[in-house]
Short mmCIF file of C-alpha atoms in Angstrom, two decimals:
data_model
loop_
_atom_site.label_atom_id
_atom_site.label_comp_id
_atom_site.label_asym_id
_atom_site.label_seq_id
_atom_site.Cartn_x
_atom_site.Cartn_y
_atom_site.Cartn_z
CA MET A 1 -40.20 146.66 117.25
CA PRO A 2 -38.19 144.70 114.64
CA PHE A 3 -36.20 147.81 113.69
CA SER A 4 -32.49 147.46 114.31
CA PRO A 5 -29.92 150.25 114.37
CA LEU A 6 -26.99 149.33 112.17
CA ARG A 7 -24.08 148.71 113.57
CA PRO A 8 -26.84 155.78 87.23
CA ALA A 9 -29.02 152.82 86.82
CA GLY A 10 -27.40 149.89 85.16
CA LEU A 11 -28.65 148.36 81.91
CA LEU A 12 -32.13 147.01 82.73
CA SER A 13 -33.56 144.17 80.62
CA VAL A 14 -37.21 143.15 80.90
CA LEU A 15 -38.23 139.66 79.82
CA LEU A 16 -41.89 139.35 78.81
CA LEU A 17 -43.22 135.80 79.12
CA ALA A 18 -46.29 135.85 76.88
CA ALA A 19 -49.26 133.55 77.42
CA GLY A 20 -49.17 132.42 73.80
CA PRO A 21 -48.51 133.49 70.18
CA ALA A 22 -51.36 136.01 70.20
CA ALA A 23 -50.05 137.71 73.33
CA ALA A 24 -46.55 137.74 71.86
CA GLN A 25 -47.82 139.30 68.65
CA MET A 26 -49.72 141.97 70.62
CA ALA A 27 -46.64 142.77 72.69
CA LEU A 28 -44.47 143.18 69.62
CA SER A 29 -46.90 145.11 67.40
CA PRO A 30 -45.49 148.57 66.48
CA GLU A 31 -48.45 150.55 67.79
CA ARG A 32 -48.12 148.96 71.27
CA SER A 33 -44.34 148.68 71.51
CA SER A 34 -42.03 150.27 74.10
CA PRO A 35 -39.37 152.80 73.00
CA GLU A 36 -37.23 151.28 70.26
CA LYS A 37 -34.56 148.87 71.46
CA THR A 38 -31.12 149.01 69.90
CA VAL A 39 -28.14 146.69 69.82
CA PRO A 40 -25.14 147.96 71.85
CA LEU A 41 -22.75 149.65 69.42
CA SER A 42 -19.63 149.53 71.57
CA LYS A 43 -17.93 147.51 74.26
CA GLY A 44 -18.47 150.44 76.62
CA GLU A 45 -22.26 150.24 76.23
CA ILE A 46 -22.18 146.60 77.26
CA GLN A 47 -19.94 147.21 80.26
CA LEU A 48 -22.11 149.72 82.10
CA SER A 49 -20.90 149.85 85.71
CA PHE A 50 -21.16 151.75 88.99
CA ALA A 51 -17.39 151.56 89.37
CA PRO A 52 -16.74 155.24 88.50
CA VAL A 53 -19.17 156.35 91.25
CA VAL A 54 -17.61 153.96 93.76
CA LYS A 55 -14.07 155.15 92.94
CA ARG A 56 -15.20 158.71 93.59
CA ALA A 57 -17.16 158.03 96.79
CA ALA A 58 -15.43 155.10 98.51
CA PRO A 59 -12.32 157.00 99.73
CA SER A 60 -14.63 159.23 101.81
CA VAL A 61 -16.18 156.30 103.70
CA VAL A 62 -14.33 155.21 106.83
CA ASN A 63 -14.51 152.57 109.53
CA VAL A 64 -15.14 153.84 113.05
CA TYR A 65 -13.73 151.94 116.04
CA ALA A 66 -14.96 153.19 119.41
CA THR A 67 -13.96 152.07 122.90
CA HIS A 68 -15.20 152.89 126.38
CA VAL A 69 -12.47 152.32 128.95
CA GLU A 70 -13.88 152.00 132.45
CA LYS A 71 -11.74 152.33 135.56
CA ARG A 72 -12.46 149.55 138.04
CA SER A 73 -11.67 148.95 141.69
CA ALA A 74 -8.84 146.61 142.68
CA ARG A 75 -11.33 143.98 143.86
CA SER A 76 -13.33 144.14 140.63
CA SER A 77 -10.11 144.04 138.61
CA ALA A 78 -8.91 140.92 140.41
CA MET A 79 -12.22 139.18 139.74
CA ASP A 80 -12.11 140.37 136.12
CA GLU A 81 -8.61 138.97 135.71
CA PHE A 82 -9.69 135.61 137.19
CA MET A 83 -12.69 135.47 134.85
CA ARG A 84 -10.52 136.43 131.87
CA ARG A 85 -8.03 133.66 132.59
CA PHE A 86 -10.72 131.09 133.31
CA PHE A 87 -13.04 131.84 130.39
CA GLY A 88 -10.58 133.37 127.94
CA GLU A 89 -9.93 136.82 126.56
CA ASP A 90 -13.08 136.90 124.41
CA ARG A 91 -15.68 136.13 127.05
CA PRO A 92 -18.91 138.15 126.75
CA GLY A 93 -18.79 141.59 128.32
CA GLY A 94 -15.34 142.54 127.12
CA GLY A 95 -12.04 142.33 128.96
CA ARG A 96 -8.93 144.30 129.74
CA ALA A 97 -8.40 147.27 127.47
CA PRO A 98 -5.62 146.63 124.89
CA GLY A 99 -2.40 147.74 126.52
CA GLY A 100 -4.37 148.86 129.56
CA ALA A 101 -3.82 148.30 133.22
CA PRO A 102 -5.56 145.47 135.12
CA GLY A 103 -7.90 148.10 136.61
CA GLU A 104 -9.39 148.96 133.22
CA ARG A 105 -12.24 147.32 131.35
CA ALA A 106 -13.19 148.10 127.76
CA GLN A 107 -16.39 147.97 125.76
CA ARG A 108 -16.10 148.27 122.01
CA SER A 109 -18.25 149.37 119.10
CA LEU A 110 -17.75 149.13 115.35
CA GLY A 111 -19.44 151.15 112.64
CA SER A 112 -18.90 153.35 109.62
CA GLY A 113 -18.61 157.06 108.91
CA VAL A 114 -18.22 159.58 106.10
CA ILE A 115 -15.64 162.35 105.71
CA VAL A 116 -17.68 165.47 104.93
CA ASP A 117 -15.15 168.30 105.26
CA GLY A 118 -11.50 168.87 104.37
CA SER A 119 -10.73 169.85 107.96
CA GLY A 120 -11.26 166.22 108.95
CA LEU A 121 -14.91 166.21 110.05
CA VAL A 122 -16.56 162.77 109.91
CA ILE A 123 -20.30 162.15 110.26
CA THR A 124 -21.47 158.89 111.84
CA ASN A 125 -24.34 157.57 113.94
CA ASN A 126 -24.52 158.61 117.56
CA HIS A 127 -25.32 155.04 118.57
CA VAL A 128 -21.94 153.95 117.16
CA ILE A 129 -20.03 156.15 119.61
CA ALA A 130 -22.59 156.50 122.42
CA GLU A 131 -20.98 156.07 125.86
CA MET A 132 -17.56 155.75 124.17
CA ASN A 133 -14.56 157.86 125.10
CA GLU A 134 -11.88 156.70 122.66
CA VAL A 135 -12.44 156.69 118.88
CA LYS A 136 -10.27 155.71 115.94
CA VAL A 137 -11.03 156.12 112.27
CA SER A 138 -9.65 153.84 109.56
CA LEU A 139 -9.60 155.12 105.98
CA ALA A 140 -10.18 153.02 102.88
CA ASP A 141 -6.41 153.10 102.19
CA LYS A 142 -5.78 151.48 105.64
CA ARG A 143 -4.46 154.63 107.32
CA GLU A 144 -5.68 155.07 110.90
CA PHE A 145 -6.26 158.28 112.82
CA GLU A 146 -7.33 159.08 116.35
CA ALA A 147 -10.55 161.08 116.34
CA GLN A 148 -12.14 163.53 118.72
CA ILE A 149 -15.88 163.51 119.37
CA VAL A 150 -16.87 167.13 118.71
CA LEU A 151 -20.66 166.84 118.70
CA ARG A 152 -23.25 164.28 119.75
CA ASP A 153 -26.88 164.70 118.71
CA PRO A 154 -28.98 161.83 120.08
CA ARG A 155 -32.17 163.45 118.74
CA THR A 156 -31.08 162.70 115.17
CA ASP A 157 -28.80 159.74 116.03
CA LEU A 158 -25.91 161.63 114.43
CA ALA A 159 -22.47 162.52 115.74
CA VAL A 160 -19.53 164.44 114.32
CA LEU A 161 -15.92 163.34 114.78
CA LYS A 162 -12.75 165.21 113.89
CA ILE A 163 -9.72 163.34 112.63
CA LYS A 164 -6.55 164.47 114.35
CA THR A 165 -3.74 165.61 111.99
CA PRO A 166 -5.67 164.88 108.76
CA ASN A 167 -3.59 164.60 105.60
CA ASP A 168 -4.66 163.89 102.02
CA ILE A 169 -8.29 163.04 102.83
CA ALA A 170 -11.22 163.03 100.41
CA PRO A 171 -14.43 164.64 101.71
CA MET A 172 -17.71 163.61 100.11
CA PRO A 173 -20.02 166.43 98.94
CA ILE A 174 -23.40 166.53 100.68
CA GLY A 175 -26.30 166.29 98.21
CA ASP A 176 -29.89 167.45 98.36
CA SER A 177 -32.13 164.73 99.76
CA ASP A 178 -35.26 166.80 99.01
CA HIS A 179 -34.71 166.07 95.31
CA LEU A 180 -34.66 162.29 95.79
CA GLU A 181 -37.56 160.38 94.29
CA VAL A 182 -38.84 156.87 94.80
CA GLY A 183 -37.11 154.74 92.18
CA ASP A 184 -33.80 156.64 92.16
CA VAL A 185 -30.77 154.36 92.20
CA VAL A 186 -28.50 154.63 95.26
CA LEU A 187 -25.40 152.90 96.61
CA ALA A 188 -24.79 151.98 100.26
CA ILE A 189 -21.13 152.00 101.32
CA GLY A 190 -19.98 150.84 104.73
CA ASN A 191 -18.34 148.12 106.80
CA PRO A 192 -20.98 145.42 107.44
CA PHE A 193 -20.09 142.85 110.09
CA GLY A 194 -16.56 144.28 110.21
CA VAL A 195 -15.54 142.46 107.02
CA GLY A 196 -14.19 145.59 105.33
CA GLN A 197 -15.58 148.21 103.00
CA THR A 198 -18.51 146.90 100.98
CA VAL A 199 -20.76 148.46 98.32
CA THR A 200 -24.37 147.46 97.66
CA GLN A 201 -26.81 148.88 95.14
CA GLY A 202 -30.55 149.42 95.17
CA ILE A 203 -33.25 152.02 94.75
CA VAL A 204 -35.02 154.49 96.99
CA SER A 205 -38.09 152.43 97.89
CA ALA A 206 -39.89 155.06 99.99
CA LEU A 207 -39.46 158.56 101.41
CA ALA A 208 -40.44 160.27 104.66
CA ARG A 209 -40.75 157.05 106.64
CA THR A 210 -41.74 157.95 110.21
CA GLN A 211 -42.27 154.72 112.18
CA VAL A 212 -38.64 153.72 112.57
CA GLY A 213 -37.93 154.76 116.14
CA SER A 214 -34.16 155.34 116.01
CA SER A 215 -34.33 159.13 116.52
CA ASP A 216 -36.63 161.96 117.56
CA TYR A 217 -36.86 163.32 114.02
CA GLN A 218 -38.69 160.63 112.08
CA PHE A 219 -38.22 161.33 108.37
CA PHE A 220 -36.16 158.55 106.83
CA ILE A 221 -35.13 157.51 103.34
CA GLN A 222 -36.02 153.84 102.78
CA THR A 223 -33.88 151.78 100.44
CA ASP A 224 -33.60 148.17 99.34
CA ALA A 225 -29.80 148.40 98.99
CA ALA A 226 -28.48 145.75 101.37
CA ILE A 227 -27.62 147.30 104.75
CA ASN A 228 -26.34 145.20 107.64
CA PRO A 229 -24.95 145.70 111.16
CA GLY A 230 -21.70 147.62 110.82
CA ASN A 231 -23.16 149.78 108.04
CA SER A 232 -24.30 152.20 110.75
CA GLY A 233 -22.98 155.66 109.92
CA GLY A 234 -22.06 154.65 106.37
CA ALA A 235 -22.97 156.53 103.22
CA LEU A 236 -26.06 156.36 101.04
CA VAL A 237 -24.76 157.80 97.77
CA ASP A 238 -26.47 159.01 94.59
CA LEU A 239 -25.09 158.41 91.11
CA GLN A 240 -23.16 161.68 91.20
CA GLY A 241 -21.20 160.41 94.20
CA ARG A 242 -22.95 162.78 96.63
CA LEU A 243 -23.98 161.91 100.18
CA VAL A 244 -27.79 161.80 100.29
CA GLY A 245 -28.17 159.88 103.55
CA VAL A 246 -26.43 158.19 106.49
CA ASN A 247 -27.49 154.57 106.94
CA THR A 248 -28.86 154.12 110.43
CA ALA A 249 -31.37 151.26 110.82
CA ILE A 250 -32.79 148.15 109.22
CA TYR A 251 -36.09 146.33 109.42
CA SER A 252 -35.11 142.82 110.37
CA GLN A 253 -36.28 139.85 112.40
CA SER A 254 -32.95 138.04 112.09
CA GLY A 255 -30.42 140.87 112.42
CA GLY A 256 -29.52 140.69 108.71
CA SER A 257 -30.72 142.65 105.70
CA HIS A 258 -34.23 141.93 104.46
CA GLY A 259 -34.11 144.66 101.84
CA ILE A 260 -35.62 147.41 104.02
CA GLY A 261 -33.03 149.86 105.28
CA PHE A 262 -33.33 153.43 106.53
CA ALA A 263 -31.07 156.44 106.16
CA ILE A 264 -31.09 159.89 107.76
CA PRO A 265 -31.58 162.46 104.96
CA ALA A 266 -28.78 164.79 103.83
CA SER A 267 -30.77 167.87 104.87
CA MET A 268 -30.49 166.88 108.52
CA ILE A 269 -26.87 165.81 108.08
CA ARG A 270 -26.01 169.26 106.73
CA ALA A 271 -27.61 170.97 109.76
CA VAL A 272 -25.59 168.84 112.20
CA VAL A 273 -22.32 169.31 110.27
CA ASP A 274 -22.87 173.08 110.07
CA ALA A 275 -23.33 173.18 113.85
CA ALA A 276 -20.01 171.36 114.30
CA LYS A 277 -18.26 173.70 111.85
CA GLY A 278 -19.55 176.64 113.87
CA GLY A 279 -17.80 175.31 116.95
CA GLY A 280 -20.92 174.06 118.71
CA SER A 281 -21.00 170.96 120.87
CA LEU A 282 -24.75 170.63 120.34
CA VAL A 283 -27.24 171.47 117.61
CA ARG A 284 -29.39 174.49 118.41
CA ARG A 285 -32.83 174.26 116.87
CA PRO A 286 -35.69 176.73 116.61
CA TRP A 287 -38.35 176.77 119.31
CA LEU A 288 -42.02 177.21 118.45
CA GLY A 289 -43.59 176.92 121.89
CA ALA A 290 -46.66 175.05 120.65
CA ARG A 291 -47.93 171.49 120.81
CA VAL A 292 -49.21 169.99 117.59
CA GLN A 293 -51.10 166.79 116.87
CA SER A 294 -52.13 164.70 113.89
CA VAL A 295 -55.09 165.64 111.74
CA THR A 296 -57.54 162.73 111.81
CA ASN A 297 -60.16 161.94 109.19
CA ASP A 298 -62.84 163.49 111.41
CA ILE A 299 -60.82 166.67 111.88
CA ALA A 300 -60.07 166.87 108.16
CA GLU A 301 -63.76 166.54 107.33
CA SER A 302 -64.76 169.17 109.89
CA VAL A 303 -62.35 171.80 108.47
CA GLY A 304 -63.03 171.00 104.82
CA LEU A 305 -59.84 169.13 103.90
CA ASP A 306 -60.24 166.38 101.32
CA ARG A 307 -57.75 164.17 103.23
CA PRO A 308 -55.93 164.15 106.59
CA THR A 309 -52.84 166.35 106.19
CA GLY A 310 -50.96 168.96 108.17
CA VAL A 311 -50.83 169.31 111.96
CA LEU A 312 -53.38 170.75 114.36
CA VAL A 313 -52.23 173.37 116.88
CA ALA A 314 -53.36 171.93 120.23
CA SER A 315 -51.85 174.46 122.69
CA MET A 316 -49.30 177.27 122.98
CA GLN A 317 -47.05 178.69 125.64
CA ALA A 318 -47.37 182.35 126.60
CA LYS A 319 -44.93 184.75 124.91
CA SER A 320 -43.73 181.99 122.56
CA PRO A 321 -42.95 182.52 118.85
CA ALA A 322 -46.19 180.68 118.08
CA GLU A 323 -48.27 183.11 120.13
CA GLU A 324 -46.38 186.15 118.83
CA ALA A 325 -46.95 185.01 115.23
CA GLY A 326 -50.69 184.95 115.84
CA LEU A 327 -51.20 181.20 115.68
CA LYS A 328 -54.40 180.07 117.36
CA ARG A 329 -55.52 176.83 118.93
CA GLY A 330 -57.34 174.87 116.23
CA ASP A 331 -55.26 176.21 113.32
CA VAL A 332 -54.02 173.56 110.90
CA ILE A 333 -50.44 174.07 109.71
CA LEU A 334 -50.22 172.75 106.15
CA SER A 335 -46.76 173.83 105.01
CA ILE A 336 -43.44 175.41 106.02
CA ASP A 337 -41.87 177.67 103.41
CA GLY A 338 -44.03 176.02 100.75
CA GLN A 339 -43.07 172.45 101.69
CA ASN A 340 -46.10 170.38 102.68
CA VAL A 341 -46.18 168.71 106.09
CA ASP A 342 -48.42 165.66 106.38
CA ASP A 343 -47.99 164.76 110.04
CA PRO A 344 -46.24 165.85 113.28
CA GLU A 345 -43.06 163.97 112.33
CA ALA A 346 -42.76 165.80 109.00
CA PHE A 347 -43.55 169.10 110.73
CA GLY A 348 -40.87 168.54 113.40
CA TYR A 349 -38.29 167.61 110.78
CA ARG A 350 -38.99 170.56 108.49
CA PHE A 351 -39.11 173.09 111.32
CA ALA A 352 -35.90 171.77 112.90
CA LEU A 353 -34.00 172.53 109.68
CA LYS A 354 -34.87 176.24 109.70
CA GLY A 355 -32.11 177.47 111.99
CA ILE A 356 -32.36 179.96 114.84
CA SER A 357 -32.46 183.30 113.02
CA GLY A 358 -34.77 185.04 110.57
CA THR A 359 -38.34 183.97 109.86
CA THR A 360 -40.17 181.11 108.20
CA GLN A 361 -43.57 181.09 106.53
CA PHE A 362 -46.32 178.81 107.79
CA GLY A 363 -49.16 177.97 105.43
CA ILE A 364 -52.21 177.50 107.67
CA LEU A 365 -55.90 176.76 107.47
CA ARG A 366 -58.03 178.76 109.92
CA GLY A 367 -61.66 177.81 109.70
CA THR A 368 -62.16 177.58 105.94
CA ARG A 369 -59.62 180.26 105.03
CA ARG A 370 -56.05 179.54 103.96
CA GLN A 371 -53.38 182.09 104.78
CA THR A 372 -49.65 182.48 105.26
CA ILE A 373 -48.13 183.85 108.46
CA PRO A 374 -44.47 184.64 109.28
CA VAL A 375 -43.00 182.93 112.34
CA LYS A 376 -39.87 184.28 114.00
CA LEU A 377 -37.07 181.76 114.41
CA GLY A 378 -35.05 181.63 117.59
CA PRO A 379 -33.62 179.22 120.17
CA ALA A 380 -35.56 178.03 123.18
CA PRO A 381 -35.25 180.63 125.95
CA GLU A 382 -34.00 180.12 129.48
CA THR A 383 -37.00 181.63 131.23
CA ARG A 384 -35.55 181.23 134.74
CA PRO A 385 -32.11 180.51 136.23
CA ARG A 386 -31.08 176.87 136.21
CA ASP A 387 -29.64 176.98 139.73
CA ALA A 388 -27.91 173.64 139.15
CA LEU A 389 -27.80 171.46 142.26
CA LYS A 390 -25.38 168.55 142.71
CA ILE A 391 -26.68 166.26 145.49
CA ARG A 392 -23.93 164.88 147.73
CA THR A 393 -25.87 164.06 150.91
CA ARG A 394 -26.74 160.39 151.43
CA THR A 395 -30.17 160.39 149.80
CA PRO A 396 -31.63 158.61 146.77
CA PHE A 397 -30.53 161.67 144.74
CA ALA A 398 -26.83 161.40 145.62
CA GLY A 399 -24.75 161.66 142.45
CA ALA A 400 -27.48 163.41 140.45
CA THR A 401 -27.34 166.95 139.10
CA LEU A 402 -30.69 168.76 139.00
CA VAL A 403 -31.74 172.00 137.32
CA ASN A 404 -34.79 174.22 137.13
CA THR A 405 -36.80 173.54 134.00
CA SER A 406 -37.18 175.93 131.07
CA PRO A 407 -37.66 175.56 127.31
CA ALA A 408 -33.87 175.75 126.86
CA VAL A 409 -33.30 172.95 129.37
CA GLY A 410 -35.98 170.88 127.65
CA GLU A 411 -34.20 171.26 124.31
CA GLU A 412 -30.83 170.28 125.77
CA LEU A 413 -32.23 167.25 127.60
CA GLN A 414 -34.39 166.34 124.59
CA ALA A 415 -37.41 166.09 126.85
CA ASP A 416 -40.86 167.65 127.04
CA LEU A 417 -40.60 169.44 130.38
CA PRO A 418 -43.14 171.47 132.39
CA GLU A 419 -42.66 175.23 132.63
CA GLU A 420 -42.04 174.94 136.38
CA GLY A 421 -40.23 172.00 137.90
CA VAL A 422 -36.88 170.33 138.59
CA ALA A 423 -35.24 168.02 136.05
CA VAL A 424 -32.38 165.54 136.30
CA SER A 425 -29.63 166.79 133.97
CA ALA A 426 -26.95 164.19 134.76
CA VAL A 427 -26.41 161.03 136.83
CA GLU A 428 -22.99 159.72 137.85
CA ASP A 429 -22.24 156.08 137.03
CA GLY A 430 -22.40 153.86 140.11
CA SER A 431 -23.94 156.57 142.31
CA LEU A 432 -26.93 156.11 144.62
CA ALA A 433 -29.05 158.05 142.13
CA ASN A 434 -27.90 155.74 139.36
CA ARG A 435 -28.75 152.64 141.38
CA ALA A 436 -32.11 154.16 142.32
CA GLY A 437 -32.92 154.34 138.60
CA PHE A 438 -32.99 158.10 138.01
CA LYS A 439 -32.45 159.06 134.38
CA LYS A 440 -31.53 162.20 132.51
CA GLY A 441 -34.74 164.10 131.73
CA ASP A 442 -36.72 162.83 134.73
CA VAL A 443 -38.74 165.56 136.46
CA ILE A 444 -38.98 165.42 140.27
CA VAL A 445 -42.66 165.96 141.09
CA ALA A 446 -42.75 165.42 144.86
CA VAL A 447 -40.75 164.02 147.79
CA ASN A 448 -42.75 162.41 150.61
CA GLY A 449 -45.84 164.15 149.29
CA ILE A 450 -44.21 167.61 149.29
CA PRO A 451 -44.32 169.26 145.82
CA VAL A 452 -40.97 170.24 144.30
CA ALA A 453 -41.02 173.39 142.12
CA SER A 454 -37.35 174.45 142.23
CA THR A 455 -33.89 173.17 143.09
CA LYS A 456 -34.05 175.25 146.27
CA ASP A 457 -37.09 173.20 147.35
CA LEU A 458 -35.21 169.96 146.72
CA ASP A 459 -32.07 171.23 148.45
CA ARG A 460 -34.08 171.94 151.61
CA LEU A 461 -35.69 168.49 151.49
CA THR A 462 -32.41 166.64 151.06
CA GLN A 463 -31.04 168.33 154.18
CA ARG A 464 -33.73 166.64 156.23
CA SER A 465 -33.56 163.16 157.69
CA PHE A 466 -36.30 160.79 156.52
CA GLY A 467 -36.68 157.13 157.46
CA LEU A 468 -38.13 156.47 154.02
CA TRP A 469 -38.07 158.53 150.84
CA GLU A 470 -41.18 158.42 148.65
CA VAL A 471 -40.22 160.05 145.36
CA SER A 472 -42.60 160.81 142.49
CA ILE A 473 -41.13 161.58 139.07
CA ASN A 474 -42.56 162.43 135.68
CA ARG A 475 -40.88 160.37 132.96
CA GLY A 476 -42.15 160.98 129.44
CA GLY A 477 -45.58 162.06 130.67
CA GLU A 478 -46.02 159.13 133.07
CA VAL A 479 -45.83 159.76 136.83
CA LEU A 480 -43.92 157.02 138.68
CA THR A 481 -43.60 156.71 142.47
CA SER A 482 -40.91 154.71 144.29
CA VAL A 483 -39.96 154.30 147.95
CA PHE A 484 -36.33 154.18 149.08
CA GLY A 485 -34.69 153.54 152.43
CA GLY A 486 -33.33 156.47 154.42
#
């Protein structure tokens, strides 16, 4: 995929080049003319500018510097020091952390962010600070602050930082992205290529883009305002100086801007920021307990829709909010609280914004009859104890933490998990499990042909001595089998 994560209209003049005198006469005839044009009456009308918006918004946009400092063994440090001296401090792969000991190695990331609350909360992209453990924020006036990572949300590619000891900061108000229209003028503010704060201008060129691939919730604002690496986490601003999106990805074959950039809408930003304000370290979203799929042309024709729209209910879990609301397999969900949903991506986005209390109204088509049904909102339940198991015996699982699956575990791991099974919830760096290739969200299906339904099953198996370990896992719906030495 050529998608890359990112690291008031002005006076518009239209020149009509007529084919000849007749065309010119037709274009200028009173009955066919555009609204009357007038000569500017003041210097101010000539000097239309976005400067007032930029002055209002720019102080809220910050640079984000993130570092991952890795402790290394004495032997690795000695080799690292030799390589640093031989190849120079800037060799690929990083080097010694600034001011750090020889046993430390640093990886760095650069991006942008936006101050969204007077308490010092900053929104940025998760991919800017992913795997990082030290973050600094630089304001437009050159002041620098250490920042704490208070929330990571890989599903939206958003993260919230908190500036330590904030003083005299300017938060940007969060706008309403649902009121954006194609053609609206927007400004992109960020730190492209690390050159310093930069402002570009363009229009909203599309809405509800879903084939971007930088997050689980595909519902992006597309803009032709120039966005480049380093703009990641920066602000997409309307002409009132409000945050309407966080710039997150570009469509590019060269790594530079080709005039197609994507921003996460303000509605999702608000949900993530509210979770951080509430003291949460993760965003809790409502659980429906149903699988939905796209409505094809054939399906639309069979249920009497004039075009493919909505989502088809394919299956439901027992005792889920979907079942309790009376949804049935084959229903077509057309809207949520009156807002149309055209596809599974739009449905997932709209439903995720509804919170975990109260009810929401689904507009559905059942057979040929349209109706509205209330659906109770609530978090995914923990239907059985996790019974977390940390494997320490010398097996392919050593260094992995495993838990019993449930809807709640699936939400936290951002994975579609079976109702009964064992999932990998964490893997230590450099462990046997890490070297074996286990990943967070993997589901252990069987070991040496023996099915694994709970962590107790796996605990018993890892106490045994096998010459070889044949392990089958389910990763994203695909079952993979590998053999490891005993």
